[in-house]
Amino acid sequence: MTSLSSRTLVVIGNGMVGHRLVEILRDSSWRIVVFGEESRPAYDRVALSSYVDSWDSADLELPALSGCELRLGEKAVSVDRDRKVVVGASGVEISYDALVLATGSVPFVPPVPGRDLPGCHVYRTIDDLDEIRATVEAASRPGRRSGMVLGGGLLGLEAANALRGMGVSPHVVELAPRLMPIQVDDGGAALLKRLVEKLDLTVHTGTSASSIERDGTRLIAKLASGLELDLDVVVFSAGIRPRTDLDLGLELGPRGGYLVDAACRTSDPHVFAIGECAAVEGVTYGLVAPGYSMAEVVADQISGGARAFPGADVSTKLKLLGVDVASFGDAHAATEGALEVVVNNAVAGTYSKLVVSDDARILLGGVLVGDASSYLSLRPLVGKEVPAALLQPGGAVDVEMPADAQVCSCLAVTKQTITDAIQSGVACDVAELKACTKAGTGCGSCVPMLKKLLTECGVEQSKALCEHFTYSRAELFEIIRATRVTTFSALVEKHGTGRGCDICKPAVASILASLGNGHILGEAQVSLQDTNDKFLANLQRNGTYSVVPRIPGGEITPEKLIVIGEVARDYGLYTKITGGQRIDLFGATVDQLPEIWRRLVDAGFESGHAYGKSLRTVKSCVGTTWCRYGVQDSVGLAIELELRYRGLRSPHKLKSAVSGCARECAEARGKDFGVIATENGWNLYVGGNGGFTPRHADLLVSDVDTEELIRIIDRFLMFYIRTADRLQRTSVWLEGLDGGLDHLREVVVDDKLGICAELETAMESHVSDYADEWRGVLEDPEKLARFTSFVNAPGVPDPSISFRAERGQRVPVSLGIPEVVR
Amino acid sequence: MIVCDFDVLRPEQGVAALLPDGSQVAVFLTAEGSLHALDNIDPFSGAAVLSRGIVGDRGGVPVVVSPVYKQAFELATGKCLEEPSVSVAVHQVRVRDGVVELT
């Protein structure tokens, strides 16, 4: 008998569903071996079309698997069920106690003559997209290129979107009389067609390709309707078929797929199948959510449980080419006697259909196109009594959801389970809800609903900045901007209570500085500044400060380097290279700061704002000037950006970097705004950071020239400064932004809110008003007078500060901290 | 002992004074015009920095917040609000003939 700890689970297939299974079982006692045919780690195939935004497969990668043996690039070639052994392409043999088939599916290519010609592709993997790109780039036609997508379903429209992203005008050819025939009805599809045709798509429904021929460098497709299309590329996305080429001698379902029971078990009790390759009680599913659900079932089964596949909710809500489309329940009113309530607003571009039972009491399903915001409230009501208001024209869709309604259909989590977790205090935010209920960990489409439930349960964090202001930082920003108030006293008197504190004062000081208002140590502002800002240096543990002069882009002359060395030597400052390509000088007392600045400023240095919630550095690699691989002048751009945004006060510190090529030596994607050179210009990434919760920045725009790049960064930074919370880095701000990256792009690239000109003007005035803060102190005797340790003994150094030597430098003697009774 | 001319003080901005025995006192003027003096050493870090903290109020009680680890100390009593068992010494301070004095 096999002992518990040495049982082996072999998973064949490293797609999304196989990956999910391993994740679930990560901490179990099973030894897990995964065979993956593709050589790359598992990636998010649902988001495949977004690959064309960055052409970086890392963007799609799923979280790396730990605690399993991942055999990437090794196809499982055979299975000996008698010996319970899987044989890999390399000849390796792995014995299993349980085997899970997660081989996925293969694209269905209709038997069109010419389908194997060069330039014809399927749309399924990252490699497919790379090949499509190669075809498109090889097409030498001047002007816009043309492509055909065969299949007008969900996948076909995704493929069309990917082609658009490559600069190709797509023709979409669908055999059925409408787009997305499975999910959407005629009325919804008509609107969908109208909306996508505005986006440079040409839709041909009710026809198919009868042949594809090559004509020189061109492909000519003849449609059954008689139309001829002159094309550069053809993409087949006419559906998928379960992949069962690994023959285990197991029974298959009526429409293909390894036949399994409700426990996802084949006729061999040691063998399971999940995802698109499985026919659960004969039915195959082409969506990821049912696949995840099957993974849950198998994980439970092999752990000794008795969970069964709950049946799949094939509801879908997605944004295709920017158009909201949702379909749920009995979308086609197939139930006998079903009634339809249709609201088709051609002017607004929205279509909604609710399907109800013959007595108009029970909601059966629906279709939404153009605006699918009510999907999250409607879907859980399927099979339940329908609120009468919904059936009135313009009826409210914000309806109360019954407690037993499923919020997360991937993992079958009900509203009750979620509200229980919130009300018992176990979960106070979405992350905790995900951890304790598993809701939202499947396809993630219910996450907005989780947020809504948190709010409904009264968990929403107060926006109030502190006890002195009921406003959020963003609201205070608008108040200060609109009323042009310039002092904290005036603000707190009119819009707050009390005298302020260490939270609101620096926040208001930062807002005042973001809006201009002169030197941050001006009479009205100095008492608001946090200690670092108050002394334009960074307070260290022994009460001394560190000094960081600006070194734009990390480029420095030997002469300036020598000055820094001399200053450090003369004042006995501990010297360290920072992570931001500059030099930090530690151990200066308050009295020494102006003297040190004087020497630095005279040598051409200025404040590096290491102390401020403001731009720190713009790091760079050496770029085209020296590097054999560089494609743009990264140092030049980094210096330009650093000089443009220096001194810009913001809700939190801002870091940036510029890399001269895709090798990314400057680590730009770990920055609040990072720029990576391309052959054609620059890619701009936003919302990255290191720190406690590292996050890679997201691609905002690609291949823009320097002028456009700077314009978009101007807008991005000003939008962030206006709307973020106090001490909220761009990453957290972006993740909390309603509509996320898409919304950000709409605002700062497409100017949907019409505020871009204003944001740019605000940045222009920042740039023209910039002045070095150190110099501002040196030139003002009143400010200078504050830099003394003792008001009754100017010039006397603080006797509590002392140093010792370590590795040839001075470091603080640890202070005799009195025993603090706690 | 003389600290400084009263005119030198600014509301809600502390100053530090050195005593003959080498110890330090932080002197504060509130927005309402009252004077307070506390030990300058922050008991949580050991650094002589309380005079550099932000002055404000917690629930209407005037406080200074240590710039190191951000605990608030009541200006009138020296009591730490986060850790009531911790406090800093309070010194008597007054203004005479336009001069701030520790008594």
PDB file of C-alpha atoms in Angstrom, chain A residues 588-819:
ATOM      1  CA  ALA A 588      24.782  65.722   8.877  1.00  0.00           C
ATOM      2  CA  THR A 589      23.468  67.766  11.806  1.00  0.00           C
ATOM      3  CA  VAL A 590      20.853  70.465  11.335  1.00  0.00           C
ATOM      4  CA  ASP A 591      23.554  73.151  11.558  1.00  0.00           C
ATOM      5  CA  GLN A 592      25.691  71.501   8.898  1.00  0.00           C
ATOM      6  CA  LEU A 593      22.948  71.126   6.283  1.00  0.00           C
ATOM      7  CA  PRO A 594      23.154  74.671   4.797  1.00  0.00           C
ATOM      8  CA  GLU A 595      26.975  74.547   4.725  1.00  0.00           C
ATOM      9  CA  ILE A 596      26.873  71.231   2.882  1.00  0.00           C
ATOM     10  CA  TRP A 597      24.259  72.491   0.441  1.00  0.00           C
ATOM     11  CA  ARG A 598      26.331  75.624  -0.210  1.00  0.00           C
ATOM     12  CA  ARG A 599      29.287  73.519  -1.320  1.00  0.00           C
ATOM     13  CA  LEU A 600      27.084  71.294  -3.451  1.00  0.00           C
ATOM     14  CA  VAL A 601      25.058  74.125  -5.008  1.00  0.00           C
ATOM     15  CA  ASP A 602      28.243  76.035  -5.863  1.00  0.00           C
ATOM     16  CA  ALA A 603      29.443  72.954  -7.733  1.00  0.00           C
ATOM     17  CA  GLY A 604      26.219  72.861  -9.787  1.00  0.00           C
ATOM     18  CA  PHE A 605      24.183  70.393  -7.724  1.00  0.00           C
ATOM     19  CA  GLU A 606      20.650  70.873  -6.494  1.00  0.00           C
ATOM     20  CA  SER A 607      18.285  69.083  -4.122  1.00  0.00           C
ATOM     21  CA  GLY A 608      17.493  65.511  -5.126  1.00  0.00           C
ATOM     22  CA  HIS A 609      14.211  65.566  -3.174  1.00  0.00           C
ATOM     23  CA  ALA A 610      15.074  62.270  -1.500  1.00  0.00           C
ATOM     24  CA  TYR A 611      13.110  63.633   1.472  1.00  0.00           C
ATOM     25  CA  GLY A 612       9.912  64.513  -0.382  1.00  0.00           C
ATOM     26  CA  LYS A 613       6.783  62.785  -1.510  1.00  0.00           C
ATOM     27  CA  SER A 614       7.830  63.828  -4.973  1.00  0.00           C
ATOM     28  CA  LEU A 615       9.872  62.630  -7.918  1.00  0.00           C
ATOM     29  CA  ARG A 616      12.960  60.797  -6.697  1.00  0.00           C
ATOM     30  CA  THR A 617      15.029  59.597  -9.632  1.00  0.00           C
ATOM     31  CA  VAL A 618      14.696  58.564 -13.218  1.00  0.00           C
ATOM     32  CA  LYS A 619      17.086  55.646 -13.451  1.00  0.00           C
ATOM     33  CA  SER A 620      18.542  54.711 -16.819  1.00  0.00           C
ATOM     34  CA  CYS A 621      20.709  52.214 -18.671  1.00  0.00           C
ATOM     35  CA  VAL A 622      23.382  53.607 -20.999  1.00  0.00           C
ATOM     36  CA  GLY A 623      21.270  53.244 -24.154  1.00  0.00           C
ATOM     37  CA  THR A 624      22.362  53.698 -27.761  1.00  0.00           C
ATOM     38  CA  THR A 625      25.290  55.961 -26.895  1.00  0.00           C
ATOM     39  CA  TRP A 626      27.366  53.011 -25.675  1.00  0.00           C
ATOM     40  CA  CYS A 627      25.327  49.862 -25.605  1.00  0.00           C
ATOM     41  CA  ARG A 628      25.546  47.469 -28.542  1.00  0.00           C
ATOM     42  CA  TYR A 629      21.906  46.529 -28.110  1.00  0.00           C
ATOM     43  CA  GLY A 630      20.268  49.867 -27.301  1.00  0.00           C
ATOM     44  CA  VAL A 631      17.685  51.176 -29.739  1.00  0.00           C
ATOM     45  CA  GLN A 632      17.037  54.639 -28.200  1.00  0.00           C
ATOM     46  CA  ASP A 633      18.903  57.234 -26.132  1.00  0.00           C
ATOM     47  CA  SER A 634      17.682  56.176 -22.698  1.00  0.00           C
ATOM     48  CA  VAL A 635      20.059  58.408 -20.718  1.00  0.00           C
ATOM     49  CA  GLY A 636      19.021  61.484 -22.677  1.00  0.00           C
ATOM     50  CA  LEU A 637      15.337  60.774 -22.078  1.00  0.00           C
ATOM     51  CA  ALA A 638      15.875  59.928 -18.391  1.00  0.00           C
ATOM     52  CA  ILE A 639      17.624  63.274 -17.844  1.00  0.00           C
ATOM     53  CA  GLU A 640      14.875  65.117 -19.698  1.00  0.00           C
ATOM     54  CA  LEU A 641      12.178  63.433 -17.601  1.00  0.00           C
ATOM     55  CA  GLU A 642      14.005  63.922 -14.320  1.00  0.00           C
ATOM     56  CA  LEU A 643      14.537  67.619 -14.992  1.00  0.00           C
ATOM     57  CA  ARG A 644      10.928  68.025 -16.097  1.00  0.00           C
ATOM     58  CA  TYR A 645       9.324  66.431 -13.048  1.00  0.00           C
ATOM     59  CA  ARG A 646      11.907  67.305 -10.339  1.00  0.00           C
ATOM     60  CA  GLY A 647      10.296  68.896  -7.327  1.00  0.00           C
ATOM     61  CA  LEU A 648       6.776  67.801  -8.296  1.00  0.00           C
ATOM     62  CA  ARG A 649       4.928  67.143  -5.017  1.00  0.00           C
ATOM     63  CA  SER A 650       2.633  64.128  -5.166  1.00  0.00           C
ATOM     64  CA  PRO A 651       0.572  61.883  -2.836  1.00  0.00           C
ATOM     65  CA  HIS A 652       3.561  59.573  -2.440  1.00  0.00           C
ATOM     66  CA  LYS A 653       7.074  59.286  -3.773  1.00  0.00           C
ATOM     67  CA  LEU A 654       7.451  58.812  -7.507  1.00  0.00           C
ATOM     68  CA  LYS A 655      10.119  56.681  -9.115  1.00  0.00           C
ATOM     69  CA  SER A 656      10.878  56.270 -12.758  1.00  0.00           C
ATOM     70  CA  ALA A 657      13.328  54.630 -15.137  1.00  0.00           C
ATOM     71  CA  VAL A 658      14.134  54.468 -18.829  1.00  0.00           C
ATOM     72  CA  SER A 659      15.489  51.358 -20.545  1.00  0.00           C
ATOM     73  CA  GLY A 660      17.119  51.624 -23.947  1.00  0.00           C
ATOM     74  CA  CYS A 661      15.842  48.288 -25.204  1.00  0.00           C
ATOM     75  CA  ALA A 662      13.587  45.388 -24.308  1.00  0.00           C
ATOM     76  CA  ARG A 663      16.337  43.830 -22.136  1.00  0.00           C
ATOM     77  CA  GLU A 664      15.137  46.349 -19.559  1.00  0.00           C
ATOM     78  CA  CYS A 665      18.370  46.884 -17.620  1.00  0.00           C
ATOM     79  CA  ALA A 666      16.918  49.960 -15.880  1.00  0.00           C
ATOM     80  CA  GLU A 667      14.090  47.882 -14.364  1.00  0.00           C
ATOM     81  CA  ALA A 668      11.529  50.399 -15.609  1.00  0.00           C
ATOM     82  CA  ARG A 669       8.602  48.083 -14.980  1.00  0.00           C
ATOM     83  CA  GLY A 670       9.246  48.280 -11.255  1.00  0.00           C
ATOM     84  CA  LYS A 671       8.577  52.023 -11.312  1.00  0.00           C
ATOM     85  CA  ASP A 672       5.608  54.361 -10.995  1.00  0.00           C
ATOM     86  CA  PHE A 673       6.222  55.297 -14.585  1.00  0.00           C
ATOM     87  CA  GLY A 674       8.712  53.380 -16.643  1.00  0.00           C
ATOM     88  CA  VAL A 675       9.739  53.807 -20.236  1.00  0.00           C
ATOM     89  CA  ILE A 676      11.146  51.083 -22.461  1.00  0.00           C
ATOM     90  CA  ALA A 677      12.599  51.842 -25.875  1.00  0.00           C
ATOM     91  CA  THR A 678      11.253  50.097 -28.969  1.00  0.00           C
ATOM     92  CA  GLU A 679      12.430  50.194 -32.565  1.00  0.00           C
ATOM     93  CA  ASN A 680       9.694  52.745 -33.252  1.00  0.00           C
ATOM     94  CA  GLY A 681       9.717  54.902 -30.147  1.00  0.00           C
ATOM     95  CA  TRP A 682       8.831  54.284 -26.537  1.00  0.00           C
ATOM     96  CA  ASN A 683       6.506  52.081 -24.533  1.00  0.00           C
ATOM     97  CA  LEU A 684       5.139  53.667 -21.369  1.00  0.00           C
ATOM     98  CA  TYR A 685       4.375  51.486 -18.343  1.00  0.00           C
ATOM     99  CA  VAL A 686       2.614  52.806 -15.246  1.00  0.00           C
ATOM    100  CA  GLY A 687       1.792  51.700 -11.725  1.00  0.00           C
ATOM    101  CA  GLY A 688       4.855  49.604 -10.866  1.00  0.00           C
ATOM    102  CA  ASN A 689       6.763  49.503  -7.607  1.00  0.00           C
ATOM    103  CA  GLY A 690       9.072  47.428  -5.464  1.00  0.00           C
ATOM    104  CA  GLY A 691       8.578  47.592  -1.741  1.00  0.00           C
ATOM    105  CA  PHE A 692       6.300  45.583   0.486  1.00  0.00           C
ATOM    106  CA  THR A 693       3.987  44.466  -2.310  1.00  0.00           C
ATOM    107  CA  PRO A 694       5.982  44.458  -5.543  1.00  0.00           C
ATOM    108  CA  ARG A 695       4.028  45.075  -8.727  1.00  0.00           C
ATOM    109  CA  HIS A 696       5.013  45.195 -12.362  1.00  0.00           C
ATOM    110  CA  ALA A 697       3.868  48.302 -14.188  1.00  0.00           C
ATOM    111  CA  ASP A 698       1.139  47.985 -16.852  1.00  0.00           C
ATOM    112  CA  LEU A 699       1.572  49.025 -20.449  1.00  0.00           C
ATOM    113  CA  LEU A 700      -0.315  52.273 -21.036  1.00  0.00           C
ATOM    114  CA  VAL A 701       0.768  53.188 -24.579  1.00  0.00           C
ATOM    115  CA  SER A 702       3.237  51.737 -27.036  1.00  0.00           C
ATOM    116  CA  ASP A 703       5.505  52.998 -29.805  1.00  0.00           C
ATOM    117  CA  VAL A 704       4.933  56.676 -29.120  1.00  0.00           C
ATOM    118  CA  ASP A 705       7.445  59.398 -29.972  1.00  0.00           C
ATOM    119  CA  THR A 706       9.134  61.468 -27.262  1.00  0.00           C
ATOM    120  CA  GLU A 707       6.734  64.402 -27.542  1.00  0.00           C
ATOM    121  CA  GLU A 708       3.653  62.195 -27.205  1.00  0.00           C
ATOM    122  CA  LEU A 709       5.303  60.214 -24.409  1.00  0.00           C
ATOM    123  CA  ILE A 710       5.949  63.330 -22.332  1.00  0.00           C
ATOM    124  CA  ARG A 711       2.453  64.613 -22.983  1.00  0.00           C
ATOM    125  CA  ILE A 712       0.947  61.381 -21.664  1.00  0.00           C
ATOM    126  CA  ILE A 713       3.249  61.246 -18.632  1.00  0.00           C
ATOM    127  CA  ASP A 714       2.296  64.875 -17.852  1.00  0.00           C
ATOM    128  CA  ARG A 715      -1.367  63.930 -17.878  1.00  0.00           C
ATOM    129  CA  PHE A 716      -0.844  60.668 -15.988  1.00  0.00           C
ATOM    130  CA  LEU A 717       1.091  62.310 -13.168  1.00  0.00           C
ATOM    131  CA  MET A 718      -1.306  65.227 -12.784  1.00  0.00           C
ATOM    132  CA  PHE A 719      -4.334  62.916 -12.845  1.00  0.00           C
ATOM    133  CA  TYR A 720      -2.699  60.791 -10.138  1.00  0.00           C
ATOM    134  CA  ILE A 721      -1.784  63.835  -8.053  1.00  0.00           C
ATOM    135  CA  ARG A 722      -5.354  65.104  -8.200  1.00  0.00           C
ATOM    136  CA  THR A 723      -7.183  61.900  -7.447  1.00  0.00           C
ATOM    137  CA  ALA A 724      -5.023  59.619  -5.297  1.00  0.00           C
ATOM    138  CA  ASP A 725      -5.333  59.155  -1.562  1.00  0.00           C
ATOM    139  CA  ARG A 726      -2.681  60.297   0.841  1.00  0.00           C
ATOM    140  CA  LEU A 727       0.408  58.054   0.725  1.00  0.00           C
ATOM    141  CA  GLN A 728      -1.111  55.962  -2.043  1.00  0.00           C
ATOM    142  CA  ARG A 729       1.465  54.824  -4.585  1.00  0.00           C
ATOM    143  CA  THR A 730       0.444  54.775  -8.248  1.00  0.00           C
ATOM    144  CA  SER A 731       0.114  50.972  -8.116  1.00  0.00           C
ATOM    145  CA  VAL A 732      -2.557  50.944  -5.433  1.00  0.00           C
ATOM    146  CA  TRP A 733      -4.240  53.974  -6.964  1.00  0.00           C
ATOM    147  CA  LEU A 734      -4.391  52.290 -10.340  1.00  0.00           C
ATOM    148  CA  GLU A 735      -5.760  49.060  -8.879  1.00  0.00           C
ATOM    149  CA  GLY A 736      -8.445  50.977  -7.018  1.00  0.00           C
ATOM    150  CA  LEU A 737      -9.367  53.149  -9.983  1.00  0.00           C
ATOM    151  CA  ASP A 738     -12.883  52.359 -11.194  1.00  0.00           C
ATOM    152  CA  GLY A 739     -12.402  50.841 -14.618  1.00  0.00           C
ATOM    153  CA  GLY A 740      -8.683  50.314 -13.973  1.00  0.00           C
ATOM    154  CA  LEU A 741      -6.133  50.643 -16.727  1.00  0.00           C
ATOM    155  CA  ASP A 742      -8.779  50.995 -19.448  1.00  0.00           C
ATOM    156  CA  HIS A 743     -10.304  53.930 -17.649  1.00  0.00           C
ATOM    157  CA  LEU A 744      -6.898  55.503 -17.094  1.00  0.00           C
ATOM    158  CA  ARG A 745      -6.186  55.162 -20.818  1.00  0.00           C
ATOM    159  CA  GLU A 746      -9.554  56.718 -21.655  1.00  0.00           C
ATOM    160  CA  VAL A 747      -8.759  59.682 -19.434  1.00  0.00           C
ATOM    161  CA  VAL A 748      -5.109  60.390 -20.195  1.00  0.00           C
ATOM    162  CA  VAL A 749      -4.834  59.115 -23.770  1.00  0.00           C
ATOM    163  CA  ASP A 750      -8.302  59.492 -25.289  1.00  0.00           C
ATOM    164  CA  ASP A 751      -9.226  62.522 -23.138  1.00  0.00           C
ATOM    165  CA  LYS A 752     -12.664  61.123 -22.409  1.00  0.00           C
ATOM    166  CA  LEU A 753     -13.206  63.535 -19.516  1.00  0.00           C
ATOM    167  CA  GLY A 754     -11.938  66.501 -21.492  1.00  0.00           C
ATOM    168  CA  ILE A 755      -9.424  67.413 -18.779  1.00  0.00           C
ATOM    169  CA  CYS A 756      -6.158  66.725 -20.603  1.00  0.00           C
ATOM    170  CA  ALA A 757      -5.539  70.330 -21.615  1.00  0.00           C
ATOM    171  CA  GLU A 758      -5.973  71.379 -17.999  1.00  0.00           C
ATOM    172  CA  LEU A 759      -3.643  68.636 -16.756  1.00  0.00           C
ATOM    173  CA  GLU A 760      -1.023  69.677 -19.284  1.00  0.00           C
ATOM    174  CA  THR A 761      -1.321  73.331 -18.291  1.00  0.00           C
ATOM    175  CA  ALA A 762      -0.881  72.367 -14.641  1.00  0.00           C
ATOM    176  CA  MET A 763       2.293  70.486 -15.514  1.00  0.00           C
ATOM    177  CA  GLU A 764       3.592  73.338 -17.639  1.00  0.00           C
ATOM    178  CA  SER A 765       3.245  75.710 -14.720  1.00  0.00           C
ATOM    179  CA  HIS A 766       5.039  73.232 -12.464  1.00  0.00           C
ATOM    180  CA  VAL A 767       7.910  73.040 -14.937  1.00  0.00           C
ATOM    181  CA  SER A 768       8.204  76.802 -15.375  1.00  0.00           C
ATOM    182  CA  ASP A 769       7.896  77.552 -11.636  1.00  0.00           C
ATOM    183  CA  TYR A 770      10.463  74.989 -10.510  1.00  0.00           C
ATOM    184  CA  ALA A 771      13.228  76.302  -8.286  1.00  0.00           C
ATOM    185  CA  ASP A 772      15.868  74.471  -6.267  1.00  0.00           C
ATOM    186  CA  GLU A 773      14.679  74.246  -2.660  1.00  0.00           C
ATOM    187  CA  TRP A 774      18.199  74.174  -1.193  1.00  0.00           C
ATOM    188  CA  ARG A 775      19.143  77.355  -3.010  1.00  0.00           C
ATOM    189  CA  GLY A 776      15.854  78.874  -1.799  1.00  0.00           C
ATOM    190  CA  VAL A 777      17.010  78.399   1.813  1.00  0.00           C
ATOM    191  CA  LEU A 778      20.563  79.597   1.189  1.00  0.00           C
ATOM    192  CA  GLU A 779      19.265  82.826  -0.336  1.00  0.00           C
ATOM    193  CA  ASP A 780      16.784  83.615   2.474  1.00  0.00           C
ATOM    194  CA  PRO A 781      18.225  84.561   5.905  1.00  0.00           C
ATOM    195  CA  GLU A 782      14.902  83.916   7.623  1.00  0.00           C
ATOM    196  CA  LYS A 783      14.707  80.309   6.401  1.00  0.00           C
ATOM    197  CA  LEU A 784      18.403  79.837   7.024  1.00  0.00           C
ATOM    198  CA  ALA A 785      17.949  80.863  10.677  1.00  0.00           C
ATOM    199  CA  ARG A 786      15.838  77.764  11.340  1.00  0.00           C
ATOM    200  CA  PHE A 787      18.822  75.496  10.722  1.00  0.00           C
ATOM    201  CA  THR A 788      20.261  75.670  14.234  1.00  0.00           C
ATOM    202  CA  SER A 789      20.248  72.937  16.841  1.00  0.00           C
ATOM    203  CA  PHE A 790      19.489  75.290  19.739  1.00  0.00           C
ATOM    204  CA  VAL A 791      17.631  78.563  19.769  1.00  0.00           C
ATOM    205  CA  ASN A 792      19.620  79.710  22.826  1.00  0.00           C
ATOM    206  CA  ALA A 793      23.016  78.501  21.565  1.00  0.00           C
ATOM    207  CA  PRO A 794      23.377  78.891  17.791  1.00  0.00           C
ATOM    208  CA  GLY A 795      26.418  77.092  16.458  1.00  0.00           C
ATOM    209  CA  VAL A 796      26.626  74.643  19.347  1.00  0.00           C
ATOM    210  CA  PRO A 797      26.311  71.100  18.021  1.00  0.00           C
ATOM    211  CA  ASP A 798      23.804  68.698  19.542  1.00  0.00           C
ATOM    212  CA  PRO A 799      25.784  66.958  22.330  1.00  0.00           C
ATOM    213  CA  SER A 800      23.559  63.855  22.121  1.00  0.00           C
ATOM    214  CA  ILE A 801      24.951  62.926  18.719  1.00  0.00           C
ATOM    215  CA  SER A 802      28.088  60.826  18.525  1.00  0.00           C
ATOM    216  CA  PHE A 803      29.666  58.450  16.056  1.00  0.00           C
ATOM    217  CA  ARG A 804      31.858  55.387  15.930  1.00  0.00           C
ATOM    218  CA  ALA A 805      33.810  53.866  13.040  1.00  0.00           C
ATOM    219  CA  GLU A 806      32.665  50.907  10.976  1.00  0.00           C
ATOM    220  CA  ARG A 807      34.467  49.681   7.846  1.00  0.00           C
ATOM    221  CA  GLY A 808      36.316  52.963   7.615  1.00  0.00           C
ATOM    222  CA  GLN A 809      33.301  55.272   7.919  1.00  0.00           C
ATOM    223  CA  ARG A 810      31.385  57.074  10.657  1.00  0.00           C
ATOM    224  CA  VAL A 811      28.130  55.501  11.817  1.00  0.00           C
ATOM    225  CA  PRO A 812      25.815  56.507  14.692  1.00  0.00           C
ATOM    226  CA  VAL A 813      26.556  55.344  18.215  1.00  0.00           C
ATOM    227  CA  SER A 814      23.359  53.640  19.218  1.00  0.00           C
ATOM    228  CA  LEU A 815      21.410  55.889  21.518  1.00  0.00           C
ATOM    229  CA  GLY A 816      20.812  54.862  25.076  1.00  0.00           C
ATOM    230  CA  ILE A 817      17.087  54.465  24.579  1.00  0.00           C
ATOM    231  CA  PRO A 818      15.451  54.614  27.992  1.00  0.00           C
ATOM    232  CA  GLU A 819      13.540  51.448  28.825  1.00  0.00           C
TER     233      GLU A 819
END
